[in-house]
Amino acid sequence: MNPFSIMVDTGCDLPDEYIDAHGIKTIPISFNLDGVQHSSGRWQEISAVAFYTALANGSMAGTALINPETYVDVFTEYAERGEELLVITLSSGLSGTFQNSRIALDEVKRKYPDCKIFTVDSANACGGIGLLTTLAVKKRDEGLGLAETVTWLDEKKQSCISLFTVDDLMFLHRGGRLGKVSAVAGRIIGIKPLLNVAPDGTLKLKDKARGRNGALERLVGQMKRSLNNGTKLDTVIICHSNCEEDARKVATLVKSAVSVREVVITMMGPVIGAHTGPGTIAMFFEADMSRIEYERKFYSK
């Protein structure tokens, strides 16, 4: 039996096989497509291909927060059983889910003051949450205690870098994740935008490249520049929204550019995909610098 359980919301895009193999619990962020609600937060009620094809054809999608009451019910079950729980959530800079988990935990602790439940704001999304979760699993399996793992994750997440390129920034604008000026500027013909999840956990338009291939190459180039000579990465996660060929192209570029033990390619889930749209490529890795240092190196004027 694991010393503590790990729970993620469905903003985390780890492959189901990994989640099952490591006993990770999930709590759904529901999404909707053209007003039809999908409560699982995963591809159980609609296929990824159907979802992204619908978005490409003009359908509208959105997501809903996990409310505090849902968290209260889950946390109460763990508190009553005396079991330890680590919860890793979607970035508070992108969603109110983390805040709701804190509201719920405060309520549960009033009744169960000695409960061992911790929530961690990933300050990230999709594969970034996934990367942080794999690190938590390793620490748990090495025997690190729950409180110590939380402290370690809060420091480690500052070097987990997230880089994105999308086909159409208007999806992010409609979802309230990007201002209209940035979204319109990113639609210049022949120019592809590059974004990252900033240190505060929000999504920012940071760079641009000429053409799709140029954008994919730029993602890998920025990753390489954030690493010291001789660094060997453990895991790079590449998420895509129904553009697997491009994801495989990025994986090949990564393996040519840096030393890496494993590159994981996975479909971007509907929770993030509803806001980024089809044709998104996102890459997640551990840099040899903090996210603040990364911002200063690549984006400061």
PDB file of C-alpha atoms in Angstrom:
ATOM      1  CA  MET A   1       0.000   0.000   0.000  1.00  0.00           C
ATOM      2  CA  ASN A   2       1.295   3.471  -0.894  1.00  0.00           C
ATOM      3  CA  PRO A   3       2.139   5.715   2.094  1.00  0.00           C
ATOM      4  CA  PHE A   4      -0.075   8.437   0.606  1.00  0.00           C
ATOM      5  CA  SER A   5      -2.423   8.789  -2.330  1.00  0.00           C
ATOM      6  CA  ILE A   6      -1.892  11.222  -5.197  1.00  0.00           C
ATOM      7  CA  MET A   7      -4.882  12.885  -6.859  1.00  0.00           C
ATOM      8  CA  VAL A   8      -4.982  15.080  -9.965  1.00  0.00           C
ATOM      9  CA  ASP A   9      -7.780  16.859 -11.762  1.00  0.00           C
ATOM     10  CA  THR A  10      -8.420  16.094 -15.417  1.00  0.00           C
ATOM     11  CA  GLY A  11      -6.483  19.176 -16.456  1.00  0.00           C
ATOM     12  CA  CYS A  12      -3.567  16.730 -16.128  1.00  0.00           C
ATOM     13  CA  ASP A  13      -2.850  14.940 -19.396  1.00  0.00           C
ATOM     14  CA  LEU A  14      -0.868  11.904 -18.329  1.00  0.00           C
ATOM     15  CA  PRO A  15      -1.660   8.744 -20.298  1.00  0.00           C
ATOM     16  CA  ASP A  16      -4.328   6.581 -18.671  1.00  0.00           C
ATOM     17  CA  GLU A  17      -1.850   3.697 -18.572  1.00  0.00           C
ATOM     18  CA  TYR A  18       0.487   5.685 -16.328  1.00  0.00           C
ATOM     19  CA  ILE A  19      -2.338   6.848 -14.078  1.00  0.00           C
ATOM     20  CA  ASP A  20      -3.591   3.289 -13.629  1.00  0.00           C
ATOM     21  CA  ALA A  21      -0.137   1.779 -13.134  1.00  0.00           C
ATOM     22  CA  HIS A  22       0.766   4.183 -10.336  1.00  0.00           C
ATOM     23  CA  GLY A  23      -2.577   4.271  -8.544  1.00  0.00           C
ATOM     24  CA  ILE A  24      -3.203   7.957  -9.211  1.00  0.00           C
ATOM     25  CA  LYS A  25      -6.696   9.160  -8.376  1.00  0.00           C
ATOM     26  CA  THR A  26      -8.524  11.617 -10.631  1.00  0.00           C
ATOM     27  CA  ILE A  27     -11.235  14.182 -10.034  1.00  0.00           C
ATOM     28  CA  PRO A  28     -13.041  15.493 -13.130  1.00  0.00           C
ATOM     29  CA  ILE A  29     -13.214  19.022 -14.473  1.00  0.00           C
ATOM     30  CA  SER A  30     -16.280  18.787 -16.682  1.00  0.00           C
ATOM     31  CA  PHE A  31     -16.355  20.248 -20.182  1.00  0.00           C
ATOM     32  CA  ASN A  32     -19.078  21.054 -22.679  1.00  0.00           C
ATOM     33  CA  LEU A  33     -19.321  21.026 -26.442  1.00  0.00           C
ATOM     34  CA  ASP A  34     -22.111  23.036 -28.064  1.00  0.00           C
ATOM     35  CA  GLY A  35     -23.928  23.071 -24.731  1.00  0.00           C
ATOM     36  CA  VAL A  36     -23.703  19.308 -24.159  1.00  0.00           C
ATOM     37  CA  GLN A  37     -22.076  18.580 -20.799  1.00  0.00           C
ATOM     38  CA  HIS A  38     -19.415  15.868 -20.424  1.00  0.00           C
ATOM     39  CA  SER A  39     -18.878  15.158 -16.756  1.00  0.00           C
ATOM     40  CA  SER A  40     -15.920  12.761 -16.917  1.00  0.00           C
ATOM     41  CA  GLY A  41     -13.421  15.395 -18.043  1.00  0.00           C
ATOM     42  CA  ARG A  42     -11.830  12.763 -20.286  1.00  0.00           C
ATOM     43  CA  TRP A  43     -12.468  11.038 -23.596  1.00  0.00           C
ATOM     44  CA  GLN A  44     -15.077   8.670 -22.164  1.00  0.00           C
ATOM     45  CA  GLU A  45     -18.167  10.300 -23.699  1.00  0.00           C
ATOM     46  CA  ILE A  46     -16.684  11.664 -26.939  1.00  0.00           C
ATOM     47  CA  SER A  47     -13.540  10.787 -28.867  1.00  0.00           C
ATOM     48  CA  ALA A  48     -10.655  13.222 -29.148  1.00  0.00           C
ATOM     49  CA  VAL A  49     -10.874  13.168 -32.942  1.00  0.00           C
ATOM     50  CA  ALA A  50     -14.601  14.001 -32.867  1.00  0.00           C
ATOM     51  CA  PHE A  51     -14.045  16.774 -30.309  1.00  0.00           C
ATOM     52  CA  TYR A  52     -11.233  18.528 -32.164  1.00  0.00           C
ATOM     53  CA  THR A  53     -12.916  18.069 -35.530  1.00  0.00           C
ATOM     54  CA  ALA A  54     -16.013  19.754 -34.116  1.00  0.00           C
ATOM     55  CA  LEU A  55     -13.930  22.686 -32.844  1.00  0.00           C
ATOM     56  CA  ALA A  56     -12.248  23.037 -36.236  1.00  0.00           C
ATOM     57  CA  ASN A  57     -15.711  23.202 -37.821  1.00  0.00           C
ATOM     58  CA  GLY A  58     -16.890  26.017 -35.562  1.00  0.00           C
ATOM     59  CA  SER A  59     -18.308  24.264 -32.484  1.00  0.00           C
ATOM     60  CA  MET A  60     -17.943  25.998 -29.122  1.00  0.00           C
ATOM     61  CA  ALA A  61     -16.454  24.344 -26.037  1.00  0.00           C
ATOM     62  CA  GLY A  62     -15.948  25.363 -22.431  1.00  0.00           C
ATOM     63  CA  THR A  63     -15.084  23.999 -19.001  1.00  0.00           C
ATOM     64  CA  ALA A  64     -16.488  24.241 -15.477  1.00  0.00           C
ATOM     65  CA  LEU A  65     -14.713  24.498 -12.124  1.00  0.00           C
ATOM     66  CA  ILE A  66     -14.636  21.702  -9.587  1.00  0.00           C
ATOM     67  CA  ASN A  67     -16.820  23.214  -6.883  1.00  0.00           C
ATOM     68  CA  PRO A  68     -15.812  23.214  -3.192  1.00  0.00           C
ATOM     69  CA  GLU A  69     -18.616  20.788  -2.300  1.00  0.00           C
ATOM     70  CA  THR A  70     -17.131  18.114  -4.556  1.00  0.00           C
ATOM     71  CA  TYR A  71     -13.750  18.508  -2.907  1.00  0.00           C
ATOM     72  CA  VAL A  72     -15.336  18.441   0.554  1.00  0.00           C
ATOM     73  CA  ASP A  73     -16.929  15.074  -0.201  1.00  0.00           C
ATOM     74  CA  VAL A  74     -13.640  13.613  -1.434  1.00  0.00           C
ATOM     75  CA  PHE A  75     -11.515  15.053   1.363  1.00  0.00           C
ATOM     76  CA  THR A  76     -13.981  13.912   4.016  1.00  0.00           C
ATOM     77  CA  GLU A  77     -13.682  10.313   2.838  1.00  0.00           C
ATOM     78  CA  TYR A  78      -9.898  10.426   3.242  1.00  0.00           C
ATOM     79  CA  ALA A  79     -10.098  12.234   6.584  1.00  0.00           C
ATOM     80  CA  GLU A  80     -12.576   9.705   7.997  1.00  0.00           C
ATOM     81  CA  ARG A  81     -10.323   6.817   6.961  1.00  0.00           C
ATOM     82  CA  GLY A  82      -7.218   8.553   8.301  1.00  0.00           C
ATOM     83  CA  GLU A  83      -5.519   8.287   4.909  1.00  0.00           C
ATOM     84  CA  GLU A  84      -2.959  10.774   3.579  1.00  0.00           C
ATOM     85  CA  LEU A  85      -3.661  12.573   0.305  1.00  0.00           C
ATOM     86  CA  LEU A  86      -1.694  14.828  -2.027  1.00  0.00           C
ATOM     87  CA  VAL A  87      -3.792  16.832  -4.523  1.00  0.00           C
ATOM     88  CA  ILE A  88      -2.095  18.495  -7.517  1.00  0.00           C
ATOM     89  CA  THR A  89      -4.333  20.961  -9.351  1.00  0.00           C
ATOM     90  CA  LEU A  90      -4.505  22.949 -12.556  1.00  0.00           C
ATOM     91  CA  SER A  91      -2.744  26.317 -12.270  1.00  0.00           C
ATOM     92  CA  SER A  92      -4.506  28.920 -10.157  1.00  0.00           C
ATOM     93  CA  GLY A  93      -3.497  31.384 -12.870  1.00  0.00           C
ATOM     94  CA  LEU A  94      -5.766  29.572 -15.338  1.00  0.00           C
ATOM     95  CA  SER A  95      -8.583  28.255 -13.160  1.00  0.00           C
ATOM     96  CA  GLY A  96     -10.279  28.686  -9.789  1.00  0.00           C
ATOM     97  CA  THR A  97      -9.989  24.955  -9.090  1.00  0.00           C
ATOM     98  CA  PHE A  98      -7.033  25.325  -6.709  1.00  0.00           C
ATOM     99  CA  GLN A  99      -8.807  28.049  -4.722  1.00  0.00           C
ATOM    100  CA  ASN A 100     -11.881  25.829  -4.415  1.00  0.00           C
ATOM    101  CA  SER A 101      -9.740  22.956  -3.162  1.00  0.00           C
ATOM    102  CA  ARG A 102      -8.346  25.246  -0.455  1.00  0.00           C
ATOM    103  CA  ILE A 103     -11.814  26.402   0.572  1.00  0.00           C
ATOM    104  CA  ALA A 104     -12.877  22.777   0.857  1.00  0.00           C
ATOM    105  CA  LEU A 105      -9.789  21.747   2.810  1.00  0.00           C
ATOM    106  CA  ASP A 106     -10.305  24.545   5.327  1.00  0.00           C
ATOM    107  CA  GLU A 107     -13.858  23.319   5.877  1.00  0.00           C
ATOM    108  CA  VAL A 108     -12.840  19.687   6.305  1.00  0.00           C
ATOM    109  CA  LYS A 109     -10.053  20.625   8.718  1.00  0.00           C
ATOM    110  CA  ARG A 110     -12.541  22.298  11.018  1.00  0.00           C
ATOM    111  CA  LYS A 111     -14.069  18.855  11.604  1.00  0.00           C
ATOM    112  CA  TYR A 112     -10.915  16.789  11.137  1.00  0.00           C
ATOM    113  CA  PRO A 113      -8.058  19.071  12.291  1.00  0.00           C
ATOM    114  CA  ASP A 114      -5.488  16.283  12.199  1.00  0.00           C
ATOM    115  CA  CYS A 115      -6.235  15.133   8.630  1.00  0.00           C
ATOM    116  CA  LYS A 116      -3.192  14.744   6.403  1.00  0.00           C
ATOM    117  CA  ILE A 117      -4.390  16.307   3.153  1.00  0.00           C
ATOM    118  CA  PHE A 118      -2.305  18.764   1.136  1.00  0.00           C
ATOM    119  CA  THR A 119      -3.113  20.645  -2.064  1.00  0.00           C
ATOM    120  CA  VAL A 120      -0.437  21.873  -4.471  1.00  0.00           C
ATOM    121  CA  ASP A 121      -0.992  24.514  -7.138  1.00  0.00           C
ATOM    122  CA  SER A 122       0.914  23.118 -10.117  1.00  0.00           C
ATOM    123  CA  ALA A 123       1.227  26.611 -11.653  1.00  0.00           C
ATOM    124  CA  ASN A 124       0.931  24.658 -14.875  1.00  0.00           C
ATOM    125  CA  ALA A 125      -1.431  22.830 -17.242  1.00  0.00           C
ATOM    126  CA  CYS A 126      -1.880  19.502 -19.055  1.00  0.00           C
ATOM    127  CA  GLY A 127       1.553  17.869 -19.481  1.00  0.00           C
ATOM    128  CA  GLY A 128       3.056  20.317 -16.988  1.00  0.00           C
ATOM    129  CA  ILE A 129       0.780  18.934 -14.276  1.00  0.00           C
ATOM    130  CA  GLY A 130       1.651  15.499 -15.590  1.00  0.00           C
ATOM    131  CA  LEU A 131       5.386  16.140 -15.291  1.00  0.00           C
ATOM    132  CA  LEU A 132       5.000  17.379 -11.707  1.00  0.00           C
ATOM    133  CA  THR A 133       2.875  14.330 -10.903  1.00  0.00           C
ATOM    134  CA  THR A 134       5.536  11.930 -12.196  1.00  0.00           C
ATOM    135  CA  LEU A 135       8.031  13.654  -9.909  1.00  0.00           C
ATOM    136  CA  ALA A 136       5.653  13.245  -6.959  1.00  0.00           C
ATOM    137  CA  VAL A 137       5.239   9.555  -7.749  1.00  0.00           C
ATOM    138  CA  LYS A 138       9.012   9.053  -7.780  1.00  0.00           C
ATOM    139  CA  LYS A 139       9.459  10.802  -4.438  1.00  0.00           C
ATOM    140  CA  ARG A 140       6.607   8.833  -2.885  1.00  0.00           C
ATOM    141  CA  ASP A 141       8.035   5.566  -4.168  1.00  0.00           C
ATOM    142  CA  GLU A 142      11.472   6.518  -2.822  1.00  0.00           C
ATOM    143  CA  GLY A 143       9.887   6.801   0.616  1.00  0.00           C
ATOM    144  CA  LEU A 144       9.663  10.570   1.047  1.00  0.00           C
ATOM    145  CA  GLY A 145       6.852  11.587   3.389  1.00  0.00           C
ATOM    146  CA  LEU A 146       3.794  13.559   2.332  1.00  0.00           C
ATOM    147  CA  ALA A 147       4.702  16.920   3.882  1.00  0.00           C
ATOM    148  CA  GLU A 148       8.276  16.671   2.605  1.00  0.00           C
ATOM    149  CA  THR A 149       7.031  15.795  -0.882  1.00  0.00           C
ATOM    150  CA  VAL A 150       4.786  18.867  -0.891  1.00  0.00           C
ATOM    151  CA  THR A 151       7.698  21.123   0.084  1.00  0.00           C
ATOM    152  CA  TRP A 152       9.901  19.531  -2.579  1.00  0.00           C
ATOM    153  CA  LEU A 153       7.209  19.924  -5.291  1.00  0.00           C
ATOM    154  CA  ASP A 154       6.621  23.589  -4.460  1.00  0.00           C
ATOM    155  CA  GLU A 155      10.294  24.207  -5.188  1.00  0.00           C
ATOM    156  CA  LYS A 156      10.625  21.802  -8.124  1.00  0.00           C
ATOM    157  CA  LYS A 157       7.649  23.232 -10.043  1.00  0.00           C
ATOM    158  CA  GLN A 158       9.575  26.456 -10.535  1.00  0.00           C
ATOM    159  CA  SER A 159      11.856  24.695 -13.028  1.00  0.00           C
ATOM    160  CA  CYS A 160       9.119  22.806 -14.923  1.00  0.00           C
ATOM    161  CA  ILE A 161       8.881  24.669 -18.235  1.00  0.00           C
ATOM    162  CA  SER A 162       5.841  24.654 -20.535  1.00  0.00           C
ATOM    163  CA  LEU A 163       6.031  25.775 -24.172  1.00  0.00           C
ATOM    164  CA  PHE A 164       3.079  25.915 -26.597  1.00  0.00           C
ATOM    165  CA  THR A 165       2.325  26.714 -30.179  1.00  0.00           C
ATOM    166  CA  VAL A 166      -1.247  26.902 -31.451  1.00  0.00           C
ATOM    167  CA  ASP A 167      -2.932  27.193 -34.819  1.00  0.00           C
ATOM    168  CA  ASP A 168      -5.448  29.853 -33.787  1.00  0.00           C
ATOM    169  CA  LEU A 169      -5.145  32.143 -30.754  1.00  0.00           C
ATOM    170  CA  MET A 170      -8.815  33.085 -30.922  1.00  0.00           C
ATOM    171  CA  PHE A 171      -9.683  29.908 -28.999  1.00  0.00           C
ATOM    172  CA  LEU A 172      -7.638  31.229 -26.072  1.00  0.00           C
ATOM    173  CA  HIS A 173      -9.196  34.667 -26.425  1.00  0.00           C
ATOM    174  CA  ARG A 174     -12.764  33.281 -26.379  1.00  0.00           C
ATOM    175  CA  GLY A 175     -11.937  31.314 -23.241  1.00  0.00           C
ATOM    176  CA  GLY A 176     -10.633  34.415 -21.484  1.00  0.00           C
ATOM    177  CA  ARG A 177      -7.019  33.171 -21.389  1.00  0.00           C
ATOM    178  CA  LEU A 178      -5.590  35.770 -23.774  1.00  0.00           C
ATOM    179  CA  GLY A 179      -6.368  39.387 -24.581  1.00  0.00           C
ATOM    180  CA  LYS A 180      -7.874  40.325 -27.941  1.00  0.00           C
ATOM    181  CA  VAL A 181      -4.897  42.418 -29.048  1.00  0.00           C
ATOM    182  CA  SER A 182      -2.520  39.479 -28.522  1.00  0.00           C
ATOM    183  CA  ALA A 183      -4.921  37.086 -30.212  1.00  0.00           C
ATOM    184  CA  VAL A 184      -5.329  39.269 -33.296  1.00  0.00           C
ATOM    185  CA  ALA A 185      -1.570  39.922 -33.475  1.00  0.00           C
ATOM    186  CA  GLY A 186      -0.991  36.183 -33.507  1.00  0.00           C
ATOM    187  CA  ARG A 187      -3.137  35.652 -36.608  1.00  0.00           C
ATOM    188  CA  ILE A 188      -0.764  37.368 -39.043  1.00  0.00           C
ATOM    189  CA  ILE A 189      -0.525  35.235 -42.158  1.00  0.00           C
ATOM    190  CA  GLY A 190       2.495  32.935 -42.144  1.00  0.00           C
ATOM    191  CA  ILE A 191       3.423  33.714 -38.531  1.00  0.00           C
ATOM    192  CA  LYS A 192       2.898  31.132 -35.790  1.00  0.00           C
ATOM    193  CA  PRO A 193       2.688  32.167 -32.133  1.00  0.00           C
ATOM    194  CA  LEU A 194       4.689  30.656 -29.293  1.00  0.00           C
ATOM    195  CA  LEU A 195       3.371  30.794 -25.737  1.00  0.00           C
ATOM    196  CA  ASN A 196       4.479  29.626 -22.327  1.00  0.00           C
ATOM    197  CA  VAL A 197       3.041  29.237 -18.866  1.00  0.00           C
ATOM    198  CA  ALA A 198       4.618  32.129 -16.984  1.00  0.00           C
ATOM    199  CA  PRO A 199       5.954  31.886 -13.398  1.00  0.00           C
ATOM    200  CA  ASP A 200       2.609  33.128 -12.073  1.00  0.00           C
ATOM    201  CA  GLY A 201       0.832  30.237 -13.814  1.00  0.00           C
ATOM    202  CA  THR A 202      -0.846  32.289 -16.528  1.00  0.00           C
ATOM    203  CA  LEU A 203      -0.524  31.691 -20.266  1.00  0.00           C
ATOM    204  CA  LYS A 204       1.444  34.341 -22.150  1.00  0.00           C
ATOM    205  CA  LEU A 205       2.129  35.039 -25.817  1.00  0.00           C
ATOM    206  CA  LYS A 206       5.915  35.347 -25.836  1.00  0.00           C
ATOM    207  CA  ASP A 207       7.372  34.799 -29.280  1.00  0.00           C
ATOM    208  CA  LYS A 208       6.594  34.010 -32.902  1.00  0.00           C
ATOM    209  CA  ALA A 209       8.067  31.991 -35.730  1.00  0.00           C
ATOM    210  CA  ARG A 210       7.600  31.850 -39.474  1.00  0.00           C
ATOM    211  CA  GLY A 211       5.501  28.836 -40.418  1.00  0.00           C
ATOM    212  CA  ARG A 212       4.496  25.728 -38.525  1.00  0.00           C
ATOM    213  CA  ASN A 213       7.843  23.965 -38.885  1.00  0.00           C
ATOM    214  CA  GLY A 214       9.610  27.087 -37.716  1.00  0.00           C
ATOM    215  CA  ALA A 215       7.451  27.155 -34.583  1.00  0.00           C
ATOM    216  CA  LEU A 216       8.142  23.503 -33.782  1.00  0.00           C
ATOM    217  CA  GLU A 217      11.878  24.013 -34.237  1.00  0.00           C
ATOM    218  CA  ARG A 218      11.772  27.136 -32.069  1.00  0.00           C
ATOM    219  CA  LEU A 219      10.142  25.210 -29.216  1.00  0.00           C
ATOM    220  CA  VAL A 220      12.975  22.695 -29.188  1.00  0.00           C
ATOM    221  CA  GLY A 221      15.596  25.414 -29.596  1.00  0.00           C
ATOM    222  CA  GLN A 222      14.306  27.245 -26.537  1.00  0.00           C
ATOM    223  CA  MET A 223      14.351  24.017 -24.558  1.00  0.00           C
ATOM    224  CA  LYS A 224      17.971  23.352 -25.512  1.00  0.00           C
ATOM    225  CA  ARG A 225      19.037  26.870 -24.520  1.00  0.00           C
ATOM    226  CA  SER A 226      17.585  26.352 -21.036  1.00  0.00           C
ATOM    227  CA  LEU A 227      19.830  23.340 -20.354  1.00  0.00           C
ATOM    228  CA  ASN A 228      23.473  23.170 -19.330  1.00  0.00           C
ATOM    229  CA  ASN A 229      25.983  21.331 -21.478  1.00  0.00           C
ATOM    230  CA  GLY A 230      25.818  17.645 -20.650  1.00  0.00           C
ATOM    231  CA  THR A 231      22.406  17.741 -18.999  1.00  0.00           C
ATOM    232  CA  LYS A 232      20.428  14.544 -19.451  1.00  0.00           C
ATOM    233  CA  LEU A 233      16.691  14.985 -19.176  1.00  0.00           C
ATOM    234  CA  ASP A 234      14.644  12.233 -17.609  1.00  0.00           C
ATOM    235  CA  THR A 235      11.263  12.876 -19.241  1.00  0.00           C
ATOM    236  CA  VAL A 236       9.892  15.236 -21.863  1.00  0.00           C
ATOM    237  CA  ILE A 237       6.114  15.247 -22.316  1.00  0.00           C
ATOM    238  CA  ILE A 238       4.611  16.356 -25.631  1.00  0.00           C
ATOM    239  CA  CYS A 239       0.867  16.960 -25.784  1.00  0.00           C
ATOM    240  CA  HIS A 240      -1.027  17.518 -29.024  1.00  0.00           C
ATOM    241  CA  SER A 241      -4.613  18.312 -29.960  1.00  0.00           C
ATOM    242  CA  ASN A 242      -5.213  15.909 -32.839  1.00  0.00           C
ATOM    243  CA  CYS A 243      -1.924  16.584 -34.642  1.00  0.00           C
ATOM    244  CA  GLU A 244       0.113  13.512 -33.786  1.00  0.00           C
ATOM    245  CA  GLU A 245       2.362  13.787 -36.826  1.00  0.00           C
ATOM    246  CA  ASP A 246       3.640  17.151 -35.625  1.00  0.00           C
ATOM    247  CA  ALA A 247       4.074  15.770 -32.089  1.00  0.00           C
ATOM    248  CA  ARG A 248       6.241  12.956 -33.468  1.00  0.00           C
ATOM    249  CA  LYS A 249       8.239  15.490 -35.439  1.00  0.00           C
ATOM    250  CA  VAL A 250       8.917  17.424 -32.234  1.00  0.00           C
ATOM    251  CA  ALA A 251       9.889  14.202 -30.451  1.00  0.00           C
ATOM    252  CA  THR A 252      12.454  13.502 -33.177  1.00  0.00           C
ATOM    253  CA  LEU A 253      13.823  17.041 -32.884  1.00  0.00           C
ATOM    254  CA  VAL A 254      14.072  16.690 -29.097  1.00  0.00           C
ATOM    255  CA  LYS A 255      16.001  13.420 -29.327  1.00  0.00           C
ATOM    256  CA  SER A 256      18.401  14.971 -31.829  1.00  0.00           C
ATOM    257  CA  ALA A 257      18.932  18.116 -29.761  1.00  0.00           C
ATOM    258  CA  VAL A 258      19.336  16.820 -26.189  1.00  0.00           C
ATOM    259  CA  SER A 259      19.993  13.687 -24.198  1.00  0.00           C
ATOM    260  CA  VAL A 260      16.702  12.360 -22.819  1.00  0.00           C
ATOM    261  CA  ARG A 261      15.654   9.065 -21.264  1.00  0.00           C
ATOM    262  CA  GLU A 262      12.021   9.146 -22.387  1.00  0.00           C
ATOM    263  CA  VAL A 263       9.779  11.263 -24.594  1.00  0.00           C
ATOM    264  CA  VAL A 264       6.084  10.756 -23.882  1.00  0.00           C
ATOM    265  CA  ILE A 265       3.558  11.727 -26.577  1.00  0.00           C
ATOM    266  CA  THR A 266      -0.035  12.047 -25.445  1.00  0.00           C
ATOM    267  CA  MET A 267      -3.297  13.553 -26.668  1.00  0.00           C
ATOM    268  CA  MET A 268      -4.184  16.858 -25.033  1.00  0.00           C
ATOM    269  CA  GLY A 269      -7.313  16.368 -22.962  1.00  0.00           C
ATOM    270  CA  PRO A 270     -10.561  18.281 -23.440  1.00  0.00           C
ATOM    271  CA  VAL A 271     -10.081  20.469 -20.356  1.00  0.00           C
ATOM    272  CA  ILE A 272      -7.137  22.325 -21.909  1.00  0.00           C
ATOM    273  CA  GLY A 273      -7.984  21.536 -25.531  1.00  0.00           C
ATOM    274  CA  ALA A 274     -11.324  23.325 -25.189  1.00  0.00           C
ATOM    275  CA  HIS A 275      -9.349  26.566 -24.765  1.00  0.00           C
ATOM    276  CA  THR A 276      -6.378  26.024 -27.090  1.00  0.00           C
ATOM    277  CA  GLY A 277      -8.251  24.440 -30.001  1.00  0.00           C
ATOM    278  CA  PRO A 278      -7.068  21.864 -32.550  1.00  0.00           C
ATOM    279  CA  GLY A 279      -3.504  21.924 -33.848  1.00  0.00           C
ATOM    280  CA  THR A 280      -1.869  22.715 -30.500  1.00  0.00           C
ATOM    281  CA  ILE A 281       1.567  21.335 -29.650  1.00  0.00           C
ATOM    282  CA  ALA A 282       2.799  21.689 -26.068  1.00  0.00           C
ATOM    283  CA  MET A 283       6.115  20.563 -24.619  1.00  0.00           C
ATOM    284  CA  PHE A 284       7.006  20.116 -20.930  1.00  0.00           C
ATOM    285  CA  PHE A 285      10.403  19.497 -19.349  1.00  0.00           C
ATOM    286  CA  GLU A 286      12.681  20.312 -16.395  1.00  0.00           C
ATOM    287  CA  ALA A 287      15.094  23.145 -17.143  1.00  0.00           C
ATOM    288  CA  ASP A 288      18.430  23.909 -15.498  1.00  0.00           C
ATOM    289  CA  MET A 289      17.031  27.248 -14.379  1.00  0.00           C
ATOM    290  CA  SER A 290      13.943  28.546 -12.663  1.00  0.00           C
ATOM    291  CA  ARG A 291      10.982  29.796 -14.647  1.00  0.00           C
ATOM    292  CA  ILE A 292      11.779  33.344 -13.513  1.00  0.00           C
ATOM    293  CA  GLU A 293      15.343  32.986 -14.793  1.00  0.00           C
ATOM    294  CA  TYR A 294      13.977  31.512 -18.025  1.00  0.00           C
ATOM    295  CA  GLU A 295      11.707  34.530 -18.510  1.00  0.00           C
ATOM    296  CA  ARG A 296      14.586  36.919 -17.948  1.00  0.00           C
ATOM    297  CA  LYS A 297      16.896  35.079 -20.325  1.00  0.00           C
ATOM    298  CA  PHE A 298      14.524  34.706 -23.248  1.00  0.00           C
ATOM    299  CA  TYR A 299      11.881  37.406 -22.957  1.00  0.00           C
ATOM    300  CA  SER A 300      13.174  40.437 -21.073  1.00  0.00           C
ATOM    301  CA  LYS A 301      13.575  43.530 -23.212  1.00  0.00           C
TER     302      LYS A 301
END
